Every structure is written in C-alpha cells, then in structure tokens.
Short mmCIF file of C-alpha atoms in Angstrom, two decimals:
data_model
loop_
_atom_site.label_atom_id
_atom_site.label_comp_id
_atom_site.label_asym_id
_atom_site.label_seq_id
_atom_site.Cartn_x
_atom_site.Cartn_y
_atom_site.Cartn_z
CA MET A 47 -23.28 -52.13 30.38
CA PRO A 48 -22.49 -48.86 32.43
CA ARG A 49 -25.39 -45.96 31.67
CA LEU A 50 -23.19 -42.85 30.38
CA THR A 51 -23.92 -40.50 33.03
CA MET A 52 -22.37 -36.54 31.30
CA LYS A 53 -21.28 -34.47 34.12
CA ARG A 54 -23.37 -31.63 34.88
CA HIS A 55 -22.30 -28.25 33.90
CA SER A 56 -23.51 -25.08 35.67
CA PRO A 57 -25.78 -22.82 33.45
CA ALA A 58 -23.79 -19.80 34.67
CA ILE A 59 -20.72 -18.53 33.13
CA ASP A 60 -17.71 -16.81 33.94
CA MET A 61 -18.71 -13.17 33.01
CA THR A 62 -15.01 -11.88 34.23
CA PRO A 63 -13.81 -12.17 31.33
CA MET A 64 -15.75 -10.40 29.04
CA VAL A 65 -16.60 -7.19 31.67
CA ASP A 66 -13.67 -6.44 31.49
CA LEU A 67 -13.25 -6.08 27.98
CA GLY A 68 -16.26 -3.55 28.16
CA PHE A 69 -14.71 -1.83 30.66
CA LEU A 70 -11.42 -1.30 29.06
CA LEU A 71 -13.22 -0.60 25.50
CA VAL A 72 -16.23 1.59 27.85
CA THR A 73 -12.62 3.29 30.16
CA PHE A 74 -10.82 4.21 26.12
CA PHE A 75 -13.94 5.20 24.43
CA MET A 76 -14.12 8.25 27.60
CA MET A 77 -11.03 8.84 27.00
CA THR A 78 -11.09 9.21 23.29
CA THR A 79 -14.15 10.52 22.90
CA GLN A 80 -14.50 14.21 21.10
CA PHE A 81 -18.63 14.72 20.86
CA SER A 82 -18.94 16.54 17.74
CA PRO A 83 -19.60 20.10 17.47
CA THR A 84 -22.43 20.97 16.89
CA GLU A 85 -23.36 23.26 13.88
CA LEU A 86 -25.18 26.33 13.81
CA VAL A 87 -26.52 25.68 10.19
CA THR A 88 -26.32 22.54 8.75
CA VAL A 89 -24.00 22.85 5.22
CA THR A 90 -23.17 20.50 2.66
CA THR A 91 -20.02 20.92 1.78
CA PRO A 92 -18.71 19.76 -1.95
CA HIS A 93 -15.93 16.69 -2.72
CA ALA A 94 -13.09 16.10 -3.12
CA THR A 95 -10.40 13.35 -3.59
CA SER A 96 -8.13 15.55 -0.90
CA GLU A 97 -7.44 12.41 1.40
CA GLU A 98 -5.68 15.04 4.67
CA LYS A 99 -7.62 14.63 7.68
CA LEU A 100 -8.83 17.97 9.77
CA PRO A 101 -6.30 18.31 13.04
CA GLU A 102 -8.87 17.75 16.02
CA ALA A 103 -7.67 20.94 17.95
CA ASN A 104 -7.57 24.58 17.57
CA ASN A 105 -9.79 24.75 14.74
CA ALA A 106 -11.04 28.12 14.10
CA VAL A 107 -13.76 27.64 11.57
CA VAL A 108 -15.75 29.81 9.17
CA VAL A 109 -19.29 28.76 8.52
CA ILE A 110 -21.02 30.36 5.66
CA SER A 111 -24.63 28.85 5.18
CA LYS A 112 -26.42 28.70 1.60
CA ASP A 113 -27.45 31.68 2.03
CA GLY A 114 -24.40 33.49 2.52
CA ASN A 115 -24.83 33.62 5.89
CA VAL A 116 -21.15 33.48 7.82
CA TYR A 117 -21.24 32.11 11.60
CA PHE A 118 -17.65 31.51 13.67
CA ARG A 119 -16.77 28.27 15.95
CA THR A 120 -14.18 27.30 17.73
CA ASP A 121 -13.08 24.39 19.18
CA GLN A 122 -10.99 25.71 22.34
CA ALA A 123 -13.48 26.84 24.82
CA LYS A 124 -11.16 28.41 27.17
CA HIS A 125 -9.63 30.44 24.67
CA VAL A 126 -13.78 32.19 23.81
CA LYS A 127 -13.83 34.23 26.90
CA ALA A 128 -10.58 35.48 26.03
CA LEU A 129 -11.56 36.38 22.65
CA GLY A 130 -15.59 37.58 24.18
CA GLU A 131 -13.69 39.92 26.47
CA LYS A 132 -10.89 41.76 23.60
CA LEU A 133 -14.75 42.17 21.49
CA ASN A 134 -16.10 43.46 24.91
CA THR A 135 -13.67 46.14 24.96
CA LYS A 136 -13.07 46.42 21.09
CA TYR A 137 -16.96 47.57 20.09
CA SER A 138 -18.14 48.43 24.27
CA LEU A 139 -20.41 46.04 24.46
CA GLY A 140 -20.87 46.18 28.31
CA LEU A 141 -20.86 42.11 28.91
CA THR A 142 -20.57 41.46 32.44
CA GLU A 143 -18.66 38.65 34.02
CA ASP A 144 -21.22 36.99 34.23
CA GLU A 145 -22.43 36.96 30.55
CA LEU A 146 -19.17 36.49 29.77
CA THR A 147 -19.59 33.14 30.92
CA LYS A 148 -22.62 33.25 28.70
CA PHE A 149 -20.55 33.98 25.88
CA SER A 150 -17.39 31.03 26.39
CA GLN A 151 -19.95 28.53 26.50
CA GLN A 152 -21.65 29.31 23.34
CA THR A 153 -20.77 26.72 20.32
CA GLY A 154 -20.98 29.18 17.84
CA PHE A 155 -21.37 32.55 17.07
CA GLY A 156 -23.98 33.84 14.04
CA MET A 157 -25.44 37.15 14.63
CA PRO A 158 -24.25 40.77 15.43
CA LEU A 159 -22.05 42.01 17.82
CA SER A 160 -24.74 44.75 18.89
CA GLY A 161 -27.00 41.95 19.44
CA MET A 162 -24.98 40.13 21.26
CA LYS A 163 -26.15 41.36 25.16
CA GLN A 164 -29.49 40.25 24.36
CA PHE A 165 -29.04 36.59 22.41
CA LEU A 166 -26.72 35.61 26.08
CA ASN A 167 -29.58 36.46 28.17
CA LEU A 168 -31.88 34.25 26.51
CA THR A 169 -32.03 30.89 27.96
CA ALA A 170 -30.97 27.96 26.16
CA ALA A 171 -34.19 26.90 24.62
CA GLN A 172 -34.79 30.60 23.69
CA GLN A 173 -31.26 30.76 21.78
CA LYS A 174 -32.08 27.91 19.90
CA ILE A 175 -34.54 29.01 18.38
CA THR A 176 -33.64 32.36 17.19
CA ALA A 177 -32.15 32.81 14.23
CA MET A 178 -29.09 33.13 13.66
CA PRO A 179 -28.83 36.63 10.84
CA GLY A 180 -24.34 35.63 10.42
CA ILE A 181 -21.89 38.16 11.63
CA PRO A 182 -21.79 40.97 9.05
CA VAL A 183 -19.12 41.09 6.30
CA GLU A 184 -20.20 43.31 4.63
CA ASP A 185 -16.78 46.04 3.29
CA ASN A 186 -17.79 49.32 5.56
CA HIS A 187 -18.85 46.95 8.24
CA ASN A 188 -16.94 43.70 8.74
CA GLU A 189 -17.15 42.50 12.44
CA LEU A 190 -15.50 38.80 10.62
CA ILE A 191 -11.82 40.52 10.61
CA ASP A 192 -11.64 41.46 14.95
CA TRP A 193 -13.47 37.45 15.14
CA LEU A 194 -10.60 36.19 13.57
CA ILE A 195 -7.68 38.87 15.19
CA TYR A 196 -9.45 38.00 18.55
CA ALA A 197 -9.41 34.15 18.19
CA ARG A 198 -5.38 34.44 16.83
CA ILE A 199 -4.43 36.99 19.42
CA ALA A 200 -6.01 34.06 21.96
CA ASN A 201 -5.03 31.42 20.38
CA PRO A 202 -1.46 31.44 18.70
CA ASP A 203 -1.69 28.16 16.72
CA VAL A 204 -5.23 28.29 15.87
CA ARG A 205 -5.83 27.32 12.13
CA MET A 206 -8.31 29.02 10.43
CA VAL A 207 -11.65 26.61 8.53
CA ILE A 208 -13.86 27.44 5.76
CA LYS A 209 -16.38 25.23 6.03
CA GLY A 210 -18.75 26.54 2.75
CA ASP A 211 -21.61 24.83 1.83
CA LYS A 212 -21.58 23.71 -1.88
CA ALA A 213 -24.65 26.11 -3.50
CA THR A 214 -22.77 29.49 -1.90
CA ASN A 215 -21.79 31.93 -4.58
CA TYR A 216 -18.42 32.75 -4.59
CA PRO A 217 -18.68 36.39 -3.65
CA VAL A 218 -19.48 35.38 -0.29
CA ILE A 219 -16.45 33.22 -0.64
CA LYS A 220 -14.40 35.50 -1.41
CA LYS A 221 -15.21 38.23 0.54
CA VAL A 222 -14.42 35.63 3.36
CA MET A 223 -11.02 34.74 2.23
CA ASP A 224 -10.23 38.27 1.29
CA THR A 225 -11.13 39.48 5.46
CA LEU A 226 -9.21 35.99 6.09
CA GLN A 227 -5.63 37.40 3.92
CA GLN A 228 -6.62 41.29 5.44
CA CYS A 229 -5.62 39.61 9.48
CA ASN A 230 -2.33 38.18 6.79
CA ILE A 231 -3.45 34.18 7.15
CA ASN A 232 -2.99 32.73 4.11
CA ARG A 233 -2.90 29.52 4.98
CA PHE A 234 -6.56 28.23 5.49
CA VAL A 235 -8.04 24.80 4.75
CA LEU A 236 -11.27 23.89 3.22
CA ILE A 237 -13.38 21.14 4.80
CA THR A 238 -15.09 18.97 1.90
CA ASP A 239 -16.21 15.45 1.48
CA THR A 240 -14.52 12.31 1.04
CA GLU A 241 -14.66 11.04 -2.68
CA ALA A 242 -13.21 8.39 -4.68
CA LYS A 243 -9.80 9.65 -6.81
CA PRO A 244 -10.00 8.82 -9.99
CA LYS A 245 -7.95 6.91 -12.05
CA ILE A 246 -5.43 8.98 -14.81
CA MET B 143 -7.13 -0.10 70.99
CA ALA B 144 -6.48 -2.86 73.18
CA GLU B 145 -9.66 -2.26 74.95
CA VAL B 146 -11.62 -1.81 72.16
CA ASN B 147 -10.76 -5.14 70.64
CA THR B 148 -11.51 -6.74 74.13
CA GLU B 149 -14.95 -5.24 73.50
CA HIS B 150 -15.41 -6.75 70.34
CA LYS B 151 -14.20 -10.12 71.28
CA GLN B 152 -17.33 -9.89 74.38
CA LYS B 153 -19.60 -8.47 72.45
CA GLY B 154 -18.70 -11.54 69.64
CA ASP B 155 -18.77 -13.65 72.38
CA GLN B 156 -22.39 -12.65 73.83
CA ASN B 157 -23.64 -12.91 70.32
CA LYS B 158 -21.20 -16.53 69.59
CA GLY B 159 -24.39 -18.15 68.69
CA ILE B 160 -26.01 -16.48 65.96
CA VAL B 161 -22.96 -15.72 64.08
CA LYS B 162 -22.40 -19.24 63.62
CA LYS B 163 -25.61 -19.49 62.87
CA GLY B 164 -25.21 -17.19 60.09
CA LYS B 165 -25.95 -18.10 56.69
CA LYS B 166 -22.18 -18.75 54.37
CA LEU B 167 -22.96 -16.24 51.20
CA SER B 168 -21.50 -17.09 48.41
CA THR B 169 -18.83 -15.05 47.02
CA ARG B 170 -19.86 -14.57 43.64
CA ILE B 171 -21.66 -11.78 42.74
CA ASP B 172 -24.26 -10.91 40.49
CA MET B 173 -22.50 -9.01 38.13
CA THR B 174 -25.08 -8.93 35.26
CA PRO B 175 -26.72 -5.47 36.64
CA MET B 176 -23.23 -3.60 36.26
CA VAL B 177 -22.36 -5.60 33.19
CA ASP B 178 -25.81 -3.70 31.41
CA LEU B 179 -25.00 -0.46 32.45
CA ALA B 180 -20.84 -1.11 31.32
CA PHE B 181 -22.37 -2.13 27.57
CA LEU B 182 -24.73 0.51 28.14
CA LEU B 183 -22.25 3.13 28.45
CA LEU B 184 -20.10 1.65 25.56
CA THR B 185 -22.58 2.00 22.85
CA PHE B 186 -23.41 5.42 24.02
CA PHE B 187 -19.15 6.71 23.14
CA ILE B 188 -19.13 5.30 20.29
CA LEU B 189 -22.26 6.51 18.74
CA ALA B 190 -21.01 9.88 20.13
CA THR B 191 -17.46 9.75 18.80
CA THR B 192 -16.73 11.82 15.93
CA LEU B 193 -15.94 8.19 13.84
CA ASN B 194 -14.73 9.81 10.68
CA LYS B 195 -12.94 13.73 11.02
CA PRO B 196 -13.31 15.68 8.25
CA GLN B 197 -11.71 15.88 5.36
CA VAL B 198 -9.57 19.55 4.46
CA MET B 199 -7.94 20.56 1.31
CA GLN B 200 -4.88 23.25 1.90
CA LEU B 201 -4.93 26.08 0.02
CA ILE B 202 -2.57 28.16 0.34
CA LEU B 203 -2.81 32.70 -0.67
CA PRO B 204 -0.27 34.93 -1.38
CA GLU B 205 0.19 37.54 0.17
CA LYS B 206 -1.79 40.58 0.01
CA ASN B 207 0.01 44.38 -0.65
CA GLN B 208 2.54 43.22 -1.91
CA GLU B 209 2.03 44.83 -5.58
CA ASN B 210 5.67 46.88 -5.05
CA LEU B 211 7.27 43.14 -4.38
CA ASN B 212 8.50 42.04 -8.14
CA GLN B 213 6.15 39.59 -8.88
CA PRO B 214 7.09 37.09 -11.86
CA LYS B 215 5.96 38.22 -14.88
CA VAL B 216 4.16 35.40 -17.32
CA ASN B 217 4.69 34.82 -21.16
CA GLU B 218 0.85 34.31 -22.09
CA LYS B 219 1.21 31.83 -24.28
CA ASN B 220 2.08 29.90 -20.41
CA LEU B 221 -1.19 31.66 -19.54
CA LEU B 222 -4.68 29.01 -19.23
CA ASN B 223 -6.91 30.81 -18.26
CA ILE B 224 -10.22 28.78 -16.45
CA VAL B 225 -13.43 31.07 -15.80
CA LEU B 226 -15.86 29.24 -14.01
CA GLU B 227 -19.87 30.71 -14.62
CA GLY B 228 -22.95 30.11 -13.35
CA ASN B 229 -25.19 27.06 -14.37
CA ASN B 230 -21.91 24.30 -13.66
CA LYS B 231 -20.11 26.11 -17.38
CA ILE B 232 -16.16 26.43 -17.86
CA TYR B 233 -14.65 28.29 -20.16
CA TRP B 234 -10.41 28.25 -20.95
CA TYR B 235 -8.54 29.59 -23.04
CA ILE B 236 -4.94 30.76 -23.71
CA GLY B 237 -3.94 33.40 -22.86
CA LEU B 238 -5.45 37.24 -23.10
CA THR B 239 -4.91 38.94 -27.10
CA GLU B 240 -6.96 37.52 -29.71
CA ALA B 241 -7.98 34.50 -26.88
CA GLN B 242 -10.56 31.52 -28.05
CA ALA B 243 -12.47 31.31 -25.33
CA VAL B 244 -14.08 27.01 -25.24
CA GLU B 245 -16.73 25.88 -23.27
CA ILE B 246 -16.69 22.78 -21.29
CA ASN B 247 -17.53 21.21 -18.56
CA TYR B 248 -16.26 19.68 -14.76
CA SER B 249 -16.32 15.92 -16.46
CA ASP B 250 -14.12 14.00 -17.13
CA THR B 251 -14.01 14.25 -20.54
CA GLY B 252 -14.37 18.56 -19.95
CA LEU B 253 -11.71 20.35 -17.46
CA ARG B 254 -9.48 17.30 -16.43
CA LYS B 255 -9.03 16.64 -20.35
CA VAL B 256 -8.06 19.85 -21.31
CA LEU B 257 -5.52 20.40 -18.16
CA GLN B 258 -3.82 17.07 -19.17
CA GLU B 259 -3.94 18.30 -22.52
CA GLN B 260 -1.75 21.51 -21.64
CA THR B 261 0.18 20.60 -18.56
CA LYS B 262 1.38 18.09 -21.24
CA ALA B 263 1.73 20.58 -24.21
CA ASN B 264 3.35 22.72 -22.28
CA GLU B 265 5.62 22.65 -19.51
CA LYS B 266 5.64 26.57 -18.16
CA ILE B 267 2.02 26.12 -18.14
CA VAL B 268 0.47 28.63 -15.41
CA VAL B 269 -3.78 27.51 -14.72
CA GLU B 270 -5.42 30.99 -13.27
CA ILE B 271 -9.33 30.06 -12.20
CA LYS B 272 -11.15 32.75 -12.70
CA PRO B 273 -14.37 32.33 -10.40
CA SER B 274 -17.44 34.24 -11.88
CA GLU B 275 -19.83 35.90 -9.91
CA THR B 276 -22.73 33.83 -10.67
CA SER B 277 -20.08 30.50 -9.71
CA THR B 278 -21.18 28.87 -6.03
CA TYR B 279 -17.81 27.72 -4.16
CA GLU B 280 -18.77 23.89 -5.31
CA ASN B 281 -16.97 24.82 -8.45
CA LEU B 282 -14.41 26.56 -6.89
CA ILE B 283 -13.45 23.49 -4.75
CA ASP B 284 -14.10 21.25 -7.59
CA THR B 285 -11.84 23.11 -9.20
CA LEU B 286 -8.73 22.92 -7.14
CA ASP B 287 -9.30 19.32 -6.78
CA GLU B 288 -8.80 19.25 -10.46
CA MET B 289 -5.32 20.63 -10.22
CA GLN B 290 -4.23 18.43 -7.55
CA ILE B 291 -5.83 15.88 -9.36
CA ASN B 292 -3.83 16.25 -13.05
CA SER B 293 -0.77 17.67 -10.86
CA VAL B 294 -0.96 20.89 -12.39
CA LYS B 295 2.30 23.31 -10.61
CA THR B 296 1.21 26.92 -10.60
CA TYR B 297 -2.55 27.95 -10.59
CA MET B 298 -4.33 31.18 -9.05
CA LEU B 299 -6.57 32.02 -7.77
CA THR B 300 -7.62 35.85 -9.87
CA ASP B 301 -10.50 38.11 -10.44
CA TYR B 302 -12.88 37.86 -12.83
CA SER B 303 -12.68 41.44 -15.25
CA ASP B 304 -14.35 42.60 -17.64
CA GLU B 305 -11.22 40.94 -20.38
CA ASP B 306 -12.35 37.76 -19.36
CA LYS B 307 -16.14 38.94 -19.48
CA ALA B 308 -15.89 40.07 -23.07
CA ILE B 309 -14.10 37.35 -24.62
CA ILE B 310 -16.60 34.99 -23.58
CA GLN B 311 -19.07 37.60 -25.03
CA ARG B 312 -17.32 36.68 -27.99
CA LEU B 313 -18.15 33.41 -28.53
CA ALA B 314 -21.48 33.34 -26.68
CA GLY B 315 -21.80 35.91 -29.52
CA GLY B 316 -21.76 32.75 -32.35
CA VAL B 317 -18.04 32.18 -32.91
CA GLN B 318 -17.53 28.75 -32.45
CA PRO B 319 -14.24 27.29 -32.63
CA ALA B 320 -13.70 24.59 -34.83
CA GLY B 321 -11.63 21.95 -32.59
CA SER B 322 -11.70 22.41 -28.96
CA ASN B 323 -7.81 22.59 -28.89
CA SER B 324 -5.87 24.19 -31.81
#
C-alpha cells in the first residue's frame, strides 16, 4: 500500500486581505472621528425618554454645573476667533493678536471677561488647574448675553444647547433661559441622557 | 540621455559578474509591522470616536416682550397647575380660585396618572408648569418629559407666584383633600 503523503503547507498565510480591511477601517475612522469635547466641569445630565440626537456641528453649549456656575463652549473653532474679537472690542480687554489666537484654541470658557487676558497668558498646564468661576449671569452684570449674541453673529446657524446638571437649582436654569430669551433665542435644546420609554 | 545610458551600460559591463551573483530576493515583504501599526491606529480611532451622540430635548419658549399682543385667554377650569417643589415633591391643582392642591411624586402612579386622567377628562386642558426656587433641573426635565410621554398638547413654563405659594400652604396647613381627584 502506498503511503499517503500530505502536501506540506507553508505556515505563512497571505495577510493582504486582512491588511486591506484594516486600512479601510483606519481610513474610515480617521475621517469620521469627532473628538469628544473636553468638558470644563463634570455634568450629570438628567434622564429623559427623548430619542432625538444632537446634530454634530454648529452647537453652542451653555454648560451649567451643579453649583450653578455657567460655562460656554462652541464646536466651531473658526468662529471662536471672531467671537473673541467682538468681545475684545466691546469690553476693551486689550487682547493682542497673539492672545486672540490663544483664545480661539480654547475649548470652553468659564471666567469673567475681566480675567480673560490674564488667563490666556498662562501656560496650558496652568490653565488646566485654574479654577473656573463661571461666566457672570447676574441681572446687573450679565456677560453670558454678550457671549450668546456674538456667538450668533459669528455663526448665524448656531444652535443653542443647554447642558445642565440634574442637581442644578432651577433659578440658575431660569436665569440662563431668560438670558437666551433676551437675545431672542426662543428655540433651544436641552441635553438629556437616555431612558427607556415607558409603556402607557 | 544617450550618453548617460551608455555610461550605465559600460558600468554594468564592468560590474557584470557582481550583479549576476546578487541573490534573488523574494518579492514578498514581511508586512507584520505595518499591520501592527494599522491595527494600533484602528483601535485608537475606534476608542476616540464619540460613540454615542448626546440625546436632546427640544424646547420652544414663547417670545418675550409680547405683553401688548393678544394672548389667548384660558378658562381656569381648563388650567392644570403643576408646581414643582423641592425634595422631589409636586403639587397639582385645577384653576386658581379655591384650588385644592394635591401632593404627588414623579412615579408612574403620581404625575403620569394625574396627567392621563386630566387629559382624558378634559381635552382642552392647558398644563402650566411652575418650578419653585427649590426645585432642580432634573425635576423640570422629568416634568417636560412626562408632557411628551403623555402627549399633552399645550403646556407652558411659568413663574412660581405667591398665589401658588398660598394654595400649597393651605394644603400644608392641614386641610387634606379626601381623594386624589374630585
């Protein structure tokens, strides 16, 4: 009887298809990635059954922390500089061109404009540890209104978003909503967390 | 061009022996490092991607400074007041004159039941949400969410007034209503 001889296969496999797929996915993710914005404060949003998703671009977010501090962030970096220029003129902050560039690189703002110049001249590491007291929204000194108005001038398509912590007291929320209304913004969205829809 | 070519040829002729002796290299390259890198990048981008976009709730408020315009008047019998108090308490009552406040909570048998009963009983009902100073943002979102769940057609967000305070204090004063709905 002849001995059955198995054909010897080389242990190396052709990896080409796998590599093709790998690179395809890399390309896809590189193109679609939108980095999650770093938040200045930790905010636990309340739950709601709404299923609407927040569109990706053109959002100006008013973040309200648990302690009632108000922060402002916008996702359109190219509009931030225009916003800075407008605020610079209105409040005569005396920001230089260099400082305005630094301003446009910020991901969020949470300090009175009077402290802006000083803050921008800090190094990135120092900025990180600097406590942000929040944007003033008091009746007699409301800077948020200018942030909102100029953000809207810089980008007319902007969508106003409120991201509040669930433990925030209502008066602060009301103040922010009133401020939005003062700028004639009557349509805005509230960020919520997922919750299963109940059966009725 | 021609000169360069001939020069090359001459050079080639001189080194003929060495070139021919050159080991024939395999056309296959080891792709492993490249693959490693590709998958490293892949992992990074997958993790960095914002996987879940945040959910949102639309809120449209009426325009301010409209006092001089003709605002629709509502019969107070069609007015369902929902006062959000601190400590996750809710008081509800119909109308304003001689209103009987009832305390409920945010559970299925609380606010949702009231809304369902009231919208069923009266189609023209207008819900007025009055968050007090002690209520939280969560209370407001929960209430707005209940409006959507129960598909309440008309609801508004108004200020908590002294009148409301008086109605609720009357309840706290000891006059507990017998039923939840009468």
